[in-house]
PDB file of C-alpha atoms and ligand atoms in Angstrom:
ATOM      1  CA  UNK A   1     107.831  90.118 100.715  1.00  0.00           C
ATOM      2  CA  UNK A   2     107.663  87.187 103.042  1.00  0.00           C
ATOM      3  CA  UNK A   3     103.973  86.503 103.378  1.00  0.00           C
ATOM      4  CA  UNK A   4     100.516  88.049 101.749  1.00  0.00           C
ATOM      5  CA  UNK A   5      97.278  87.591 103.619  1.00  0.00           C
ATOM      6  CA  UNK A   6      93.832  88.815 101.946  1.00  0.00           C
ATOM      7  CA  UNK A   7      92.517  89.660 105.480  1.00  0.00           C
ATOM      8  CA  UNK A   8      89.273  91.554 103.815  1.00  0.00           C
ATOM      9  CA  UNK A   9      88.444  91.766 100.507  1.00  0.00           C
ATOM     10  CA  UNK A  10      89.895  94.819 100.140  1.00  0.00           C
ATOM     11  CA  UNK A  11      92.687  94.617 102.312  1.00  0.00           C
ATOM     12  CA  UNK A  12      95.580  93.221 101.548  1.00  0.00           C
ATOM     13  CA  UNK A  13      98.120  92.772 104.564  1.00  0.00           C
ATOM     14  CA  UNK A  14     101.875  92.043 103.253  1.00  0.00           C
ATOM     15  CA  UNK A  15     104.835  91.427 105.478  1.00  0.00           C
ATOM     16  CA  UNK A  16     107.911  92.141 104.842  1.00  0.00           C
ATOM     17  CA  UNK A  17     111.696  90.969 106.206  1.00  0.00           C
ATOM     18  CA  UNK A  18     114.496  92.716 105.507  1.00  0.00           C
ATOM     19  CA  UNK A  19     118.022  92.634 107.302  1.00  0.00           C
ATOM     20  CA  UNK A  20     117.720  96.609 107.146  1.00  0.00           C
ATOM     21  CA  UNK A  21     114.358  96.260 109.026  1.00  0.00           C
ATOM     22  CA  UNK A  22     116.408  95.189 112.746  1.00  0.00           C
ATOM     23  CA  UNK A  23     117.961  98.588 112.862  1.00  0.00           C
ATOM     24  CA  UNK A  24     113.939 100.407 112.642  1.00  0.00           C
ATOM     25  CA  UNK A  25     113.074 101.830 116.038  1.00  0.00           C
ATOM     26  CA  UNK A  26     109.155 101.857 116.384  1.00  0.00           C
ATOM     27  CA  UNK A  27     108.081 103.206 119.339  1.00  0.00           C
ATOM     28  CA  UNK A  28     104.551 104.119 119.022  1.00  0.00           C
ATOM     29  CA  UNK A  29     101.215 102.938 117.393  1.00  0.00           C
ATOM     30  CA  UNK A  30     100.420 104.699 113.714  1.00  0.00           C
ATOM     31  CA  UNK A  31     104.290 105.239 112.988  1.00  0.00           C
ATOM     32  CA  UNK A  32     104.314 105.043 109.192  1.00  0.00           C
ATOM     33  CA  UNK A  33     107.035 104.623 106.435  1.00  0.00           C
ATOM     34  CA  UNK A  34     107.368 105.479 103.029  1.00  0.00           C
ATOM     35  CA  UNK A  35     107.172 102.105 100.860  1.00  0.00           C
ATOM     36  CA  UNK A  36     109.239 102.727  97.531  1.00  0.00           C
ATOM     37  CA  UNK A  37     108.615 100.615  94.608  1.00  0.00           C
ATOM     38  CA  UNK A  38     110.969  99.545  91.964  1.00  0.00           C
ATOM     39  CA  UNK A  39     111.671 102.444  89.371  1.00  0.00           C
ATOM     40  CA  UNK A  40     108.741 102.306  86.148  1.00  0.00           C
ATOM     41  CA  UNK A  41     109.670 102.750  82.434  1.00  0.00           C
ATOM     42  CA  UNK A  42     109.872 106.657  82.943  1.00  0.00           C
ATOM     43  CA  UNK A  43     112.665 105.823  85.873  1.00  0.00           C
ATOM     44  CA  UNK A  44     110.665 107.290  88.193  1.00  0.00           C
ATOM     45  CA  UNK A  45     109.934 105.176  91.792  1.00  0.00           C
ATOM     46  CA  UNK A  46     106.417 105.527  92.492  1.00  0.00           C
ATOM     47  CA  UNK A  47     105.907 105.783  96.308  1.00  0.00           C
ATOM     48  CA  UNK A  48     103.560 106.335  99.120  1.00  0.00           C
ATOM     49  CA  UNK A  49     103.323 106.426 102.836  1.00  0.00           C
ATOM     50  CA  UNK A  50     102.293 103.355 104.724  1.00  0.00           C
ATOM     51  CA  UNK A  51     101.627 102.669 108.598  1.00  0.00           C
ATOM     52  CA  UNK A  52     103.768  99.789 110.425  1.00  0.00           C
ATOM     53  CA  UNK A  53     100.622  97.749 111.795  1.00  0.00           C
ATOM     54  CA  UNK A  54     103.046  95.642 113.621  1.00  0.00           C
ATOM     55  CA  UNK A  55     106.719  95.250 114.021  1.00  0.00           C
ATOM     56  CA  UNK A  56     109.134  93.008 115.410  1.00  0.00           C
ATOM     57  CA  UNK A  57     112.640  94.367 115.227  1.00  0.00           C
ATOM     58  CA  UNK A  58     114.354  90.912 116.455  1.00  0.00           C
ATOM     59  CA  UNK A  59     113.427  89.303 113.255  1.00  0.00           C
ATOM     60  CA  UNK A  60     113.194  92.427 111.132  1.00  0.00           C
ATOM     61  CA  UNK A  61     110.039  91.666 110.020  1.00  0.00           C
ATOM     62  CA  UNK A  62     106.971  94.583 109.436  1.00  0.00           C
ATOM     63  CA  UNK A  63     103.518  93.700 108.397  1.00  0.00           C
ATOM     64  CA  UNK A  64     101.582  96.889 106.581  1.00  0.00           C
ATOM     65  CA  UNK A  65      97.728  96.590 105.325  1.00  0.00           C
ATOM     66  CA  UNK A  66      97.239  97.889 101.826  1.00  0.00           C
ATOM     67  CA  UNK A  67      93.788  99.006 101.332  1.00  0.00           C
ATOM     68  CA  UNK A  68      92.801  98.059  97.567  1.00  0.00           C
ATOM     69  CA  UNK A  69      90.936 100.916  96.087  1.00  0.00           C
ATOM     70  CA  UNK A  70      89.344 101.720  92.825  1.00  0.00           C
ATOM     71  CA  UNK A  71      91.455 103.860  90.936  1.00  0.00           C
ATOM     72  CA  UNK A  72      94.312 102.061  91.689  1.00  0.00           C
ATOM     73  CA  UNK A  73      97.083 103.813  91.940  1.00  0.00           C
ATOM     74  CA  UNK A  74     100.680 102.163  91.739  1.00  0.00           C
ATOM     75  CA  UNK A  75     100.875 101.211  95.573  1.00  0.00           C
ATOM     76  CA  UNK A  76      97.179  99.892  95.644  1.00  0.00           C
ATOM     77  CA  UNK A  77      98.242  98.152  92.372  1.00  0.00           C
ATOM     78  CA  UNK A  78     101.359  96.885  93.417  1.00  0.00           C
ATOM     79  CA  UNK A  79      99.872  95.280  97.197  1.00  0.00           C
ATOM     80  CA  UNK A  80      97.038  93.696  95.364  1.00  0.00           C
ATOM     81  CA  UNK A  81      99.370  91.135  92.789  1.00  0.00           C
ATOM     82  CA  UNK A  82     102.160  91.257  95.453  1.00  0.00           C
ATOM     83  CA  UNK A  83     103.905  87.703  95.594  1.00  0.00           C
ATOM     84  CA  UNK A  84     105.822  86.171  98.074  1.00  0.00           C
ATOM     85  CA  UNK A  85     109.629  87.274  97.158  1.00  0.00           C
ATOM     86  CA  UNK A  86     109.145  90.534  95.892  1.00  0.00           C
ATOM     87  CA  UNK A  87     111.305  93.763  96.666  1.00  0.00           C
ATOM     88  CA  UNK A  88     110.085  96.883  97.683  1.00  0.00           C
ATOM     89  CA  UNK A  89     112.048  99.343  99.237  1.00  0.00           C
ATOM     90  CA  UNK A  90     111.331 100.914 103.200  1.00  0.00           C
ATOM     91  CA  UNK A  91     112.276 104.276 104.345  1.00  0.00           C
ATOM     92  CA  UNK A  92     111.657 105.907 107.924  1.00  0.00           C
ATOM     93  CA  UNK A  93     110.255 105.268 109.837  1.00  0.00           C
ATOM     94  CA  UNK A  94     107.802 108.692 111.001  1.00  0.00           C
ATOM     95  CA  UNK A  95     106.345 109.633 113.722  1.00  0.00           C
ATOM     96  CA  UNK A  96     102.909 107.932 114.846  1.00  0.00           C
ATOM     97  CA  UNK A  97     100.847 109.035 117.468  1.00  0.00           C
ATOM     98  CA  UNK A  98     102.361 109.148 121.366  1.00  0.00           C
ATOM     99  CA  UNK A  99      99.543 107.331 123.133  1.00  0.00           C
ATOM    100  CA  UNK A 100      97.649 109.630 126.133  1.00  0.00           C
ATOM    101  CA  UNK A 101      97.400 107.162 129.168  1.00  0.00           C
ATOM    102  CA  UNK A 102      96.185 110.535 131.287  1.00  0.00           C
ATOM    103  CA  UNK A 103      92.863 110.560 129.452  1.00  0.00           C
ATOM    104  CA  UNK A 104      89.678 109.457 130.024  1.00  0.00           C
ATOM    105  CA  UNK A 105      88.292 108.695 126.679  1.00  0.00           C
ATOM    106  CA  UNK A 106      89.480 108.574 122.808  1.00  0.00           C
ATOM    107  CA  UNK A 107      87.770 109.214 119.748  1.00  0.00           C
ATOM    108  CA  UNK A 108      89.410 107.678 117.032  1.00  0.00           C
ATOM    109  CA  UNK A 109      87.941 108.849 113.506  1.00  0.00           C
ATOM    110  CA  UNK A 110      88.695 107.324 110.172  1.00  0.00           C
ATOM    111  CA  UNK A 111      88.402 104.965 107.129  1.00  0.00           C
ATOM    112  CA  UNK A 112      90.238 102.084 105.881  1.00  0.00           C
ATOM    113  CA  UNK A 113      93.658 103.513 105.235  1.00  0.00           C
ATOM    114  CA  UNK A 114      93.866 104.432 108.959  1.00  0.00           C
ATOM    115  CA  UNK A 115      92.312 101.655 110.255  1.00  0.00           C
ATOM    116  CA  UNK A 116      96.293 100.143 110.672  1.00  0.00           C
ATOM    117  CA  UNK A 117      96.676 103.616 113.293  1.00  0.00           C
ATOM    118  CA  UNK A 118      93.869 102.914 114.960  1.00  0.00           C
ATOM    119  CA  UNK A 119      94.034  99.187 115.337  1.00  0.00           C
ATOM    120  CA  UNK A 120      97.705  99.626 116.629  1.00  0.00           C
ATOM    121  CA  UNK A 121      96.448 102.228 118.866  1.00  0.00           C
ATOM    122  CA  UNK A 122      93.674 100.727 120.079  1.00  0.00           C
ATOM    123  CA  UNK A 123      95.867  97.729 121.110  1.00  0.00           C
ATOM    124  CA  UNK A 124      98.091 100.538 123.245  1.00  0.00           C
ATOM    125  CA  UNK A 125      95.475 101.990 125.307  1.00  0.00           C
ATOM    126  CA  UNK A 126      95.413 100.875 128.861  1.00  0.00           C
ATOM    127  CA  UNK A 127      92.039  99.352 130.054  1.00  0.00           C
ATOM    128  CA  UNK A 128      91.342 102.697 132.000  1.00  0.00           C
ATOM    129  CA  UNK A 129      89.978 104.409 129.176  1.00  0.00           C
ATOM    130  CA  UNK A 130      86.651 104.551 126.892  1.00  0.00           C
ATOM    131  CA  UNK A 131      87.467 104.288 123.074  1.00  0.00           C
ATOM    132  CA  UNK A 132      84.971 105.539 120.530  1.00  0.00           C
ATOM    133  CA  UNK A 133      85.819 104.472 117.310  1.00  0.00           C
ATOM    134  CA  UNK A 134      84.084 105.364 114.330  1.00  0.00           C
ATOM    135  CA  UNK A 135      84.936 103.822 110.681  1.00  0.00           C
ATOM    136  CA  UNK A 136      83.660 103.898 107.334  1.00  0.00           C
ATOM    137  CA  UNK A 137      84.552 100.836 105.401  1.00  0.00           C
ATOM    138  CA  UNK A 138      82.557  99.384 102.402  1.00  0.00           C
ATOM    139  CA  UNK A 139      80.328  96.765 103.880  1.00  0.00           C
ATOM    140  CA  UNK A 140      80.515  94.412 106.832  1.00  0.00           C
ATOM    141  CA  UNK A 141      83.316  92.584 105.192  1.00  0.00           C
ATOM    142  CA  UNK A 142      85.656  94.760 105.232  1.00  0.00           C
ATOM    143  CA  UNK A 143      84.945  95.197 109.230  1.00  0.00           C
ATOM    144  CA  UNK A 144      88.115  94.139 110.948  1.00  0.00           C
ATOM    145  CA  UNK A 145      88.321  92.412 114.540  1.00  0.00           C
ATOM    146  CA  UNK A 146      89.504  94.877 116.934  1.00  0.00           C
ATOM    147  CA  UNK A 147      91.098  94.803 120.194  1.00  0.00           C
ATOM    148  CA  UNK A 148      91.917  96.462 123.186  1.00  0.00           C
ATOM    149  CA  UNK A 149      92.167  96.880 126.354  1.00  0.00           C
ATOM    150  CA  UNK A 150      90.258  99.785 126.648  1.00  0.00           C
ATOM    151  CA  UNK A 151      86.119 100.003 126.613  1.00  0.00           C
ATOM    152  CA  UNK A 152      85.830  99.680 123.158  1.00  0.00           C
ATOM    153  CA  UNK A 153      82.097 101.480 121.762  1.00  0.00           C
ATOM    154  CA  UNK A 154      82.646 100.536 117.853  1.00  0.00           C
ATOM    155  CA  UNK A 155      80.487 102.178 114.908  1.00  0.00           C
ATOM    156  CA  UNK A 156      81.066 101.180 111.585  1.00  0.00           C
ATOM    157  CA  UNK A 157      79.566 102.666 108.739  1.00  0.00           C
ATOM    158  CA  UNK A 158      79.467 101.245 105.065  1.00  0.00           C
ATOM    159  CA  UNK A 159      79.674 103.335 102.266  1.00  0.00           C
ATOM    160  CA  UNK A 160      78.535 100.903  99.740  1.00  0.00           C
ATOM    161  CA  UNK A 161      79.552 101.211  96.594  1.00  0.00           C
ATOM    162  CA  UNK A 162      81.218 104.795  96.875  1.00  0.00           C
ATOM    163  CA  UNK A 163      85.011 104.959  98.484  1.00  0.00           C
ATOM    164  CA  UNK A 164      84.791 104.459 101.926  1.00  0.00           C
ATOM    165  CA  UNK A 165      85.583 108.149 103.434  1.00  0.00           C
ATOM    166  CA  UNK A 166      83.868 110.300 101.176  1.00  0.00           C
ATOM    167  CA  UNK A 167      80.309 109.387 101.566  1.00  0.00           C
ATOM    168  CA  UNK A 168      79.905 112.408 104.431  1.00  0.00           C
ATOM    169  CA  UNK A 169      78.579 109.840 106.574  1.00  0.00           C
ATOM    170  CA  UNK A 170      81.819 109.735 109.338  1.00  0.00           C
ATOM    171  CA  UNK A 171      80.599 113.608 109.804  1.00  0.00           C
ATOM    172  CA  UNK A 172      77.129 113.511 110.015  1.00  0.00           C
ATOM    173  CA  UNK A 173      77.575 110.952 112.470  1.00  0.00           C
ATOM    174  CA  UNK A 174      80.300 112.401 114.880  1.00  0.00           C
ATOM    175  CA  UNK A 175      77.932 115.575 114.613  1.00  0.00           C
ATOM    176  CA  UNK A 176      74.529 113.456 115.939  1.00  0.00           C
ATOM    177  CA  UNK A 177      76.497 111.220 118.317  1.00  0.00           C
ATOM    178  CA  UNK A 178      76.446 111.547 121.672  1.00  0.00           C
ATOM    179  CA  UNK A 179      80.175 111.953 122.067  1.00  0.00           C
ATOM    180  CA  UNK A 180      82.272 112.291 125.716  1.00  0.00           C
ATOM    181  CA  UNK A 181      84.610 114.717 124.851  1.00  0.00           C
ATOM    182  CA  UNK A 182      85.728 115.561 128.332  1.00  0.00           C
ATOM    183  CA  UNK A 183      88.965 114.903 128.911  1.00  0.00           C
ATOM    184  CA  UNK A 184      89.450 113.187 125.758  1.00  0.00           C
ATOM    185  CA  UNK A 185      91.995 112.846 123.017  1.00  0.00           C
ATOM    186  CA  UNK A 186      90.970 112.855 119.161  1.00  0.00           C
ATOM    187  CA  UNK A 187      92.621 111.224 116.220  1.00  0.00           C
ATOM    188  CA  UNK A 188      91.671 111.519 112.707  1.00  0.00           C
ATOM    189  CA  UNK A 189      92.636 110.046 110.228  1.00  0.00           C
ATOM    190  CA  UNK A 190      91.667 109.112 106.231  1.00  0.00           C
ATOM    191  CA  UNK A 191      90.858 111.016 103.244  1.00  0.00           C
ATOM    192  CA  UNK A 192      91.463 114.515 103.483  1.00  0.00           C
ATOM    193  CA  UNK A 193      88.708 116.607 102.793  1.00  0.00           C
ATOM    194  CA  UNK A 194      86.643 114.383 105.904  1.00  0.00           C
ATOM    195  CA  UNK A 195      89.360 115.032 107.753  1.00  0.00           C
ATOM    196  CA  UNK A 196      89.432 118.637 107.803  1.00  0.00           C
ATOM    197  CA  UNK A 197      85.221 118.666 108.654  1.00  0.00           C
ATOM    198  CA  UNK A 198      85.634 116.596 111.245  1.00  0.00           C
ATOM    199  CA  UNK A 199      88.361 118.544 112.928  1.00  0.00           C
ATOM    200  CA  UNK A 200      86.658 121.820 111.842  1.00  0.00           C
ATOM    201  CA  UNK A 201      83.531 120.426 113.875  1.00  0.00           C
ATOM    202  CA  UNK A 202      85.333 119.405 116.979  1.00  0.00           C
ATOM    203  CA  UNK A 203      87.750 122.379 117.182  1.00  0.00           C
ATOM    204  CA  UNK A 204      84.979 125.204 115.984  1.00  0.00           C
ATOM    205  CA  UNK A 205      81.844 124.064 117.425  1.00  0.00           C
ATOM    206  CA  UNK A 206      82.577 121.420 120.648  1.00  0.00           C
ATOM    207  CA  UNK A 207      85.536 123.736 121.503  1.00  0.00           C
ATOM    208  CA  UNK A 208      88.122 120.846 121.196  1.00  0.00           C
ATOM    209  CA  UNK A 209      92.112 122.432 122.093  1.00  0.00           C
ATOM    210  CA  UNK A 210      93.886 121.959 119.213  1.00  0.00           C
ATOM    211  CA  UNK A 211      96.587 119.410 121.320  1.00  0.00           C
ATOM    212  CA  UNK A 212      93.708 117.325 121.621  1.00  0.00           C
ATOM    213  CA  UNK A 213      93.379 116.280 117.980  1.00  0.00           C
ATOM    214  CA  UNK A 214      95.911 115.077 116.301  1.00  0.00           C
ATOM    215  CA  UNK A 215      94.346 114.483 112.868  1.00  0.00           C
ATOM    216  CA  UNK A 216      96.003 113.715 109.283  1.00  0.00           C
ATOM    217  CA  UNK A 217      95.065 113.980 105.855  1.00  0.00           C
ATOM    218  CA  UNK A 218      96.114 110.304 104.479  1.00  0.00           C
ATOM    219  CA  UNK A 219      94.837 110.585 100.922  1.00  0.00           C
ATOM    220  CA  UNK A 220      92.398 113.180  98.899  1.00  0.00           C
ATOM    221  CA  UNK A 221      89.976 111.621  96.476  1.00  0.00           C
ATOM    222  CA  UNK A 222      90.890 112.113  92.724  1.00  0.00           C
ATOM    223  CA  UNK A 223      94.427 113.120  93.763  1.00  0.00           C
ATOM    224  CA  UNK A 224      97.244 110.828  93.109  1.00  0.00           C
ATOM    225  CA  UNK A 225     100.362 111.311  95.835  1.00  0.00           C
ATOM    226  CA  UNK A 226      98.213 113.504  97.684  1.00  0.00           C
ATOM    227  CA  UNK A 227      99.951 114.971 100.623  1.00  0.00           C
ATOM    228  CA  UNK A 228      98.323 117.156 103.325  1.00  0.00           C
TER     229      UNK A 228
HETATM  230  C1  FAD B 301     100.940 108.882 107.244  1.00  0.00           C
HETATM  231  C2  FAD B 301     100.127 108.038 106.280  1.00  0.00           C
HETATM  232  C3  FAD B 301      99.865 106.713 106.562  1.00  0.00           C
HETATM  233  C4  FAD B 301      99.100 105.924 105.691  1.00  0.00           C
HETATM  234  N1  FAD B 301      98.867 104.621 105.990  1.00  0.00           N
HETATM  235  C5  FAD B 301      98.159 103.831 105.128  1.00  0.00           C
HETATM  236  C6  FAD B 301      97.968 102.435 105.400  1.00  0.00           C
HETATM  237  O1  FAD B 301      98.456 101.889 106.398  1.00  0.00           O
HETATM  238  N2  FAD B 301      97.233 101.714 104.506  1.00  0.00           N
HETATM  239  C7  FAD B 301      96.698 102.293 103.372  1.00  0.00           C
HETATM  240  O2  FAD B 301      96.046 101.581 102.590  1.00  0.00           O
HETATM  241  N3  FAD B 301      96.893 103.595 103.079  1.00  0.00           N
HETATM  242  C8  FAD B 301      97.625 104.369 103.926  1.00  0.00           C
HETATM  243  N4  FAD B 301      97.840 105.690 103.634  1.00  0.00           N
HETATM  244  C9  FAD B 301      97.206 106.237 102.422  1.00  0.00           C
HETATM  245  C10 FAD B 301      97.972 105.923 101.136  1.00  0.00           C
HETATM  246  O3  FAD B 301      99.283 106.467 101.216  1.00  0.00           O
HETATM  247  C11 FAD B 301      97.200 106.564  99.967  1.00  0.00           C
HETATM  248  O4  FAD B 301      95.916 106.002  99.847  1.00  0.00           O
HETATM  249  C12 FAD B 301      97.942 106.472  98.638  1.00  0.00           C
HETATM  250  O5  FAD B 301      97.430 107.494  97.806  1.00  0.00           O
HETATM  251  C13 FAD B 301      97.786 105.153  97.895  1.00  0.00           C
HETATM  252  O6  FAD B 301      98.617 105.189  96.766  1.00  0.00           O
HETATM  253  P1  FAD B 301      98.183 104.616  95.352  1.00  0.00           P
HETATM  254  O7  FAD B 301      99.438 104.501  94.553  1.00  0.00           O
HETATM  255  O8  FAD B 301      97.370 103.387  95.551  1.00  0.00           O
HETATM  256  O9  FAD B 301      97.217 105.735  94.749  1.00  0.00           O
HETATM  257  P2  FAD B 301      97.596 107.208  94.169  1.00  0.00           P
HETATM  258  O10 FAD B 301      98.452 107.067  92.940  1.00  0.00           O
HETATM  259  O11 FAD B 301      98.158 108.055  95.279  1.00  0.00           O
HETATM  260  O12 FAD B 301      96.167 107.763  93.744  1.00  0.00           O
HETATM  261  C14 FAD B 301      95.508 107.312  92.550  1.00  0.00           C
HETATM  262  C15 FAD B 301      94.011 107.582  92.662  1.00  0.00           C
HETATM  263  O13 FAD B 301      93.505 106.756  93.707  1.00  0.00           O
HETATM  264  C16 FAD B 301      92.796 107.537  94.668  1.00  0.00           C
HETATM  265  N5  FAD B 301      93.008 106.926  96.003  1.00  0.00           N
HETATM  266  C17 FAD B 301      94.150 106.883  96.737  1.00  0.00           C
HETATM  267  N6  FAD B 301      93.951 106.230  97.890  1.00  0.00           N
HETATM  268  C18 FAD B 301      92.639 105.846  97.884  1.00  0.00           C
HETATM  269  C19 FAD B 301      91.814 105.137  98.793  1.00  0.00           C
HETATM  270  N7  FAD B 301      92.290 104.663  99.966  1.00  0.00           N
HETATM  271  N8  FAD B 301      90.521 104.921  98.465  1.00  0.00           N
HETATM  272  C20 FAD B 301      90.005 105.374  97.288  1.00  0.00           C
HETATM  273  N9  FAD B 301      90.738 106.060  96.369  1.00  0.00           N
HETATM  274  C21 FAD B 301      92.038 106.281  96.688  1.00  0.00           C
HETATM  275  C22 FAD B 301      93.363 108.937  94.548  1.00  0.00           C
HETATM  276  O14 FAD B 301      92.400 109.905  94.974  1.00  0.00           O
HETATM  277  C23 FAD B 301      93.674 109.029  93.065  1.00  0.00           C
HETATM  278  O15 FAD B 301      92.522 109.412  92.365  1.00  0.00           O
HETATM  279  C24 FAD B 301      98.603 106.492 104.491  1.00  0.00           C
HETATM  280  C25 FAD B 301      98.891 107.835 104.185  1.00  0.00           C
HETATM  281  C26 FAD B 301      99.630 108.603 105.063  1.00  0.00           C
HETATM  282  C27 FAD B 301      99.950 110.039 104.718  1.00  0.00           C
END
């Protein structure tokens, strides 16, 4: 760990150098890796998957955001007491999301543990295109600044005192919005049940092609190392 910023109350941004880090090829927004922590007193090595939110290979140095959630699980845990000098361990890195220059607008869906994705991809789309971006943090200050090139028409909702992505409010709201969903490309990401009604919604009833949404289950709420 080479530096920890509180950049929200709740979101703890820690970046990390590592001589290993220079050989990492990150080639598009929302690429994620899988942070390993140092084995507990049952030997095991709790980990978790993590977006790069920037990355610069010349230095080998990767900063990831950490949302700090209630229930606290190891990771969440872990990123809020991290110290400057600690080890963790990186492996990857995944996949992200290959940016659409061809389209004319974006809808990007989600809650704070994708706001990393959509921040990086919002910084990769060309000024051509509208971006509608809809996120449910817990009040206005956990609202991060956001920026891109593209038209940027930002809603953020606040779940108040319940976990941000599992109010039902992101859905409700991409169902009453007046959304341009011609020629657009969709991604979704957060906690998993939200997720899969938003994508429901946009495949089922606005007749979305499934290559258009490229959505992801990033957590499920009262599972621990959920994966979708
Ligand atoms: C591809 C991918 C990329 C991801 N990128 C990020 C990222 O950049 N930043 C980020 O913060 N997260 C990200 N996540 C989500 C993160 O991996 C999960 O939130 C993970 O469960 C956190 O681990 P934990 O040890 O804190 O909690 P766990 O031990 O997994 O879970 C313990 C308890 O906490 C609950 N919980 C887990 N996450 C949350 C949450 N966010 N809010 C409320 N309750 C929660 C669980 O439901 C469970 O009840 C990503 C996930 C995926 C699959």
């Amino acid at each position: 760990v080479l530096r920890v910023n509180r950049i929200t109350p709740h979101m703890q941004r820690i970046t990390l150098e590592g001589a290993g880090l220079r050989d990492f090829s990150i080639e598009d927004p929302a690429q994620w890796v899988k942070v390993i922590l140092a084995p507990d007193s049952d030997g095991r090595s709790p980990n978790r998957a993590y977006t790069v939110r920037r990355f610069d290979p010349s230095q080998g140095v990767m900063e990831i955001d950490f949302a700090l959630h209630r229930d606290g699980g190891p990771l969440s845990r872990w990123a809020a007491a991290a110290t400057i000098g600690d080890m963790v361990e990186i492996a990857g890195p995944r996949a992200g999301h290959r940016v659409n220059p061809a389209v004319a607008s974006y809808l990007l869906v989600g809650d704070p543990t994708s706001l990393p994705a959509i921040g990086a991809i919002l910084e990769a789309l060309p000024a051509s295109i509208t971006a509608q971006v809809f996120i449910e943090v817990a009040n206005s200050e956990e609202e991060q600044p956001l920026v891109s090139a593209a038209r940027l028409e930002l809603c953020w909702l606040h779940s108040h005192t319940e976990a941000p992505g599992t109010t039902g409010q992101l859905e409700l709201t991409i169902q009453s919005s007046a959304l341009d969903l011609e020629n657009c490309q969709v991604f979704l990401a957060g906690e998993s049940l939200m997720v899969r009604a938003v994508r429901t919604y946009l495949l089922a009833e606005r007749a979305l092609d499934p290559s258009r949404v490229d959505s992801k289950g990033y957590w499920k709420f009262g599972a621990a190392d959920h994966r979708d």
